[in-house]
Short mmCIF file of C-alpha atoms and ligand atoms in Angstrom, two decimals:
data_model
loop_
_atom_site.label_atom_id
_atom_site.label_comp_id
_atom_site.label_asym_id
_atom_site.label_seq_id
_atom_site.Cartn_x
_atom_site.Cartn_y
_atom_site.Cartn_z
CA MET A 1 -29.61 39.45 12.17
CA ALA A 2 -27.86 37.82 9.05
CA LEU A 3 -26.13 41.06 7.94
CA PRO A 4 -24.76 43.93 9.75
CA ILE A 5 -26.35 47.47 9.76
CA GLY A 6 -23.92 49.80 7.92
CA VAL A 7 -22.92 53.29 9.34
CA LEU A 8 -21.95 55.80 6.49
CA ALA A 9 -18.54 56.85 7.83
CA LEU A 10 -17.49 59.67 5.55
CA GLN A 11 -17.86 62.54 8.01
CA GLY A 12 -20.04 63.52 10.94
CA ASP A 13 -20.89 61.63 14.21
CA PHE A 14 -20.66 58.00 12.90
CA ARG A 15 -18.64 56.79 15.83
CA GLU A 16 -21.56 57.78 18.20
CA HIS A 17 -23.96 55.81 15.92
CA ALA A 18 -21.63 52.76 16.00
CA ALA A 19 -21.51 53.09 19.88
CA THR A 20 -25.35 53.21 20.21
CA LEU A 21 -25.54 49.80 17.88
CA ASP A 22 -22.89 48.40 20.33
CA HIS A 23 -24.96 49.34 23.31
CA ILE A 24 -28.09 47.60 21.99
CA GLY A 25 -26.14 44.68 20.85
CA VAL A 26 -26.62 45.14 17.13
CA GLN A 27 -24.00 43.99 14.74
CA HIS A 28 -22.61 46.81 12.51
CA ARG A 29 -19.85 47.92 10.11
CA LEU A 30 -18.54 51.27 8.88
CA VAL A 31 -19.36 51.94 5.29
CA ARG A 32 -16.82 53.83 3.00
CA THR A 33 -16.75 51.78 -0.08
CA VAL A 34 -19.21 50.34 -2.56
CA GLU A 35 -18.18 46.82 -1.48
CA GLU A 36 -18.96 47.64 2.28
CA LEU A 37 -22.27 49.06 1.03
CA GLU A 38 -23.15 45.77 -0.64
CA SER A 39 -22.44 43.94 2.68
CA VAL A 40 -25.04 45.59 4.88
CA ALA A 41 -28.67 44.95 5.44
CA GLY A 42 -29.39 48.65 6.39
CA LEU A 43 -27.65 51.95 6.40
CA ILE A 44 -27.48 54.80 9.03
CA ILE A 45 -26.44 58.24 7.58
CA PRO A 46 -25.10 60.26 10.59
CA GLY A 47 -25.39 63.98 11.53
CA GLY A 48 -22.57 66.17 10.32
CA GLU A 49 -22.41 68.39 7.31
CA SER A 50 -24.76 67.29 4.51
CA THR A 51 -22.85 69.10 1.76
CA THR A 52 -19.53 67.58 2.97
CA ILE A 53 -21.04 64.01 3.11
CA GLN A 54 -22.52 64.45 -0.43
CA LYS A 55 -19.21 65.60 -1.82
CA LEU A 56 -17.22 62.71 -0.19
CA ALA A 57 -19.94 60.20 -1.27
CA THR A 58 -19.53 61.42 -4.77
CA MET A 59 -15.64 61.10 -4.52
CA PHE A 60 -15.87 57.68 -3.16
CA GLY A 61 -18.21 56.43 -5.83
CA LEU A 62 -21.13 55.97 -3.36
CA PHE A 63 -23.48 58.69 -4.33
CA GLU A 64 -25.43 56.77 -7.14
CA PRO A 65 -25.11 53.42 -5.50
CA ILE A 66 -26.85 54.69 -2.19
CA SER A 67 -29.47 56.43 -4.10
CA GLU A 68 -30.15 53.28 -6.00
CA LYS A 69 -30.11 51.07 -2.91
CA ILE A 70 -32.76 53.49 -1.30
CA ARG A 71 -34.92 53.19 -4.36
CA ASN A 72 -34.60 49.43 -4.09
CA GLY A 73 -35.81 49.33 -0.46
CA LEU A 74 -32.69 49.34 1.63
CA PRO A 75 -33.67 50.38 5.00
CA VAL A 76 -32.03 53.71 5.91
CA PHE A 77 -32.05 55.90 9.08
CA GLY A 78 -30.90 59.46 8.68
CA THR A 79 -30.30 61.87 11.51
CA CYS A 80 -29.96 65.54 10.82
CA ALA A 81 -27.51 65.89 7.97
CA GLY A 82 -28.61 62.22 7.16
CA LEU A 83 -32.22 63.47 7.16
CA ILE A 84 -31.38 66.09 4.71
CA LEU A 85 -29.78 63.47 2.53
CA ILE A 86 -32.57 61.12 2.31
CA ALA A 87 -35.13 64.00 1.65
CA ASP A 88 -36.70 64.20 -1.84
CA ARG A 89 -36.91 68.07 -1.49
CA LEU A 90 -34.46 70.50 0.02
CA LEU A 91 -34.87 74.17 1.03
CA ASP A 92 -31.74 76.35 1.74
CA GLY A 93 -29.16 74.14 0.27
CA ILE A 94 -26.05 75.39 -1.08
CA GLU A 95 -25.60 75.95 -4.85
CA GLY A 96 -25.58 72.54 -6.49
CA GLN A 97 -26.49 70.74 -3.31
CA SER A 98 -28.52 67.40 -3.97
CA THR A 99 -29.81 64.46 -1.91
CA PHE A 100 -29.92 60.75 -2.36
CA GLY A 101 -33.89 61.17 -1.81
CA GLY A 102 -36.32 58.55 -1.13
CA LEU A 103 -38.24 60.07 1.80
CA ASP A 104 -41.30 62.02 0.69
CA VAL A 105 -40.80 65.21 2.63
CA THR A 106 -39.49 68.69 2.13
CA VAL A 107 -36.59 69.57 4.53
CA ARG A 108 -35.25 73.06 5.45
CA ARG A 109 -31.49 73.16 6.42
CA ASN A 110 -30.19 75.06 9.37
CA ALA A 111 -33.75 75.90 10.15
CA PHE A 112 -33.20 77.49 13.64
CA GLY A 113 -31.92 80.98 14.08
CA HIS A 114 -28.55 81.50 15.58
CA GLN A 115 -29.75 81.81 19.19
CA SER A 116 -31.40 78.58 19.14
CA ASP A 117 -28.83 76.67 16.85
CA SER A 118 -28.59 73.93 19.33
CA PHE A 119 -31.05 72.78 22.12
CA GLU A 120 -32.39 69.72 23.89
CA ILE A 121 -35.89 68.90 24.52
CA ASP A 122 -38.28 65.87 25.38
CA LEU A 123 -40.49 64.83 22.53
CA ASP A 124 -43.17 62.31 22.05
CA PHE A 125 -42.23 59.73 19.26
CA ALA A 126 -44.69 57.52 17.47
CA GLY A 127 -44.18 54.02 18.59
CA LEU A 128 -42.45 54.89 21.99
CA ASP A 129 -44.26 54.90 25.26
CA THR A 130 -42.26 57.76 26.88
CA PRO A 131 -40.77 60.90 25.46
CA VAL A 132 -37.40 60.94 23.76
CA HIS A 133 -34.60 63.22 24.93
CA ALA A 134 -33.74 64.98 21.69
CA ALA A 135 -30.68 67.03 20.99
CA PHE A 136 -30.83 69.48 17.96
CA ILE A 137 -27.65 70.77 16.55
CA ARG A 138 -27.93 73.26 13.67
CA ALA A 139 -30.85 70.96 12.86
CA PRO A 140 -33.06 70.92 9.80
CA ILE A 141 -36.83 70.85 10.12
CA ILE A 142 -39.30 68.87 7.96
CA GLU A 143 -41.42 71.59 6.26
CA SER A 144 -43.86 69.30 4.88
CA VAL A 145 -44.55 65.51 4.63
CA GLY A 146 -45.93 64.32 1.22
CA PRO A 147 -48.61 61.79 0.82
CA ASN A 148 -46.11 58.83 1.00
CA ALA A 149 -44.55 59.68 4.39
CA VAL A 150 -45.92 60.11 7.85
CA ALA A 151 -44.77 62.49 10.56
CA LEU A 152 -43.48 60.62 13.65
CA ALA A 153 -42.44 63.46 16.07
CA THR A 154 -43.21 67.19 16.38
CA LEU A 155 -42.04 70.14 18.47
CA PRO A 156 -44.45 71.78 20.85
CA ASP A 157 -45.13 74.40 18.13
CA GLY A 158 -46.10 71.76 15.75
CA ARG A 159 -42.95 71.71 13.35
CA ILE A 160 -42.20 68.28 12.24
CA VAL A 161 -38.86 66.74 13.16
CA ALA A 162 -39.23 63.06 12.32
CA ALA A 163 -40.91 61.21 9.51
CA GLY A 164 -40.97 57.70 8.15
CA GLN A 165 -41.82 55.94 4.94
CA GLY A 166 -41.57 52.15 4.47
CA ASN A 167 -38.04 51.29 5.23
CA LEU A 168 -36.95 54.94 5.70
CA LEU A 169 -36.75 56.93 8.98
CA GLY A 170 -35.63 60.47 9.06
CA ILE A 171 -35.15 62.65 12.04
CA SER A 172 -33.88 66.16 12.79
CA PHE A 173 -32.22 65.38 16.00
CA HIS A 174 -29.42 63.26 17.49
CA PRO A 175 -30.44 60.38 19.84
CA GLU A 176 -26.92 59.06 19.41
CA VAL A 177 -25.60 61.95 21.64
CA THR A 178 -28.03 61.85 24.37
CA GLY A 179 -28.09 58.09 25.43
CA GLU A 180 -31.39 57.51 23.63
CA HIS A 181 -31.18 54.09 22.10
CA ARG A 182 -34.84 53.29 21.36
CA ILE A 183 -35.02 54.87 17.83
CA HIS A 184 -31.96 52.85 16.94
CA ARG A 185 -33.74 49.76 18.29
CA LEU A 186 -36.84 50.80 16.19
CA PHE A 187 -34.60 50.98 13.09
CA ALA A 188 -32.90 47.62 13.90
CA ASP A 189 -36.38 46.01 14.07
CA LEU A 190 -37.23 47.53 10.66
CA VAL A 191 -34.17 46.07 9.18
CA LYS A 192 -34.75 42.73 10.72
CA ARG A 193 -38.37 42.72 9.09
CA ALA A 194 -36.81 43.69 5.81
CA ILE A 195 -34.27 40.91 5.55
N1 LIG B 201 -26.54 71.76 9.31
C1 LIG B 201 -25.98 70.55 8.98
C2 LIG B 201 -26.17 70.32 7.44
O1 LIG B 201 -26.63 71.13 6.85
C3 LIG B 201 -26.73 69.52 9.78
C4 LIG B 201 -26.26 69.58 11.10
C5 LIG B 201 -26.06 68.31 11.87
O2 LIG B 201 -26.11 67.23 11.23
N2 LIG B 201 -25.87 68.29 13.15
O3 LIG B 201 -25.95 69.33 6.94
#
């Protein structure tokens, strides 16, 4: 791969994403500035707290540049808070919360009640032969997928937890904390094709 994959490193579990990329031998760098953003061929937006990542992205002058890169086709993979941040439409956001947008889905923040705030489950994932082990941590749900995106994984009750659209991939759960490397591999392949 000519350019590294960037991992947005403002807040959240960006270190786990970097470790997952190390594990599969994909070159990467942490992104905290516009210059760093300019030097990557794709971007992972980690789990964490979407409102905090939004605030820090604005403070670091990254909010508009990231939105623009997404509109111009930069491959982006968002997990959990990262999914919220790449969704076109958001439910249950805080006052004034906005997203980079790009993925034609409606996402609901903190969609699971207190009792099931966090849980793990095996799920079928489009393009993978065997189920992925998925960890949900105060996760969002994809309430609906617009005509430009496709659902890639659902819970047993039918609720959508992963969607893709062109160079964008968004998932509700955290493969980077369960030793599941195949979705990062799918994203790295997507970045390779986009270069
Ligand atoms: N609840 C968080 C948010 O709204 C997301 C949780 C996570 O990324 N694990 O941003």
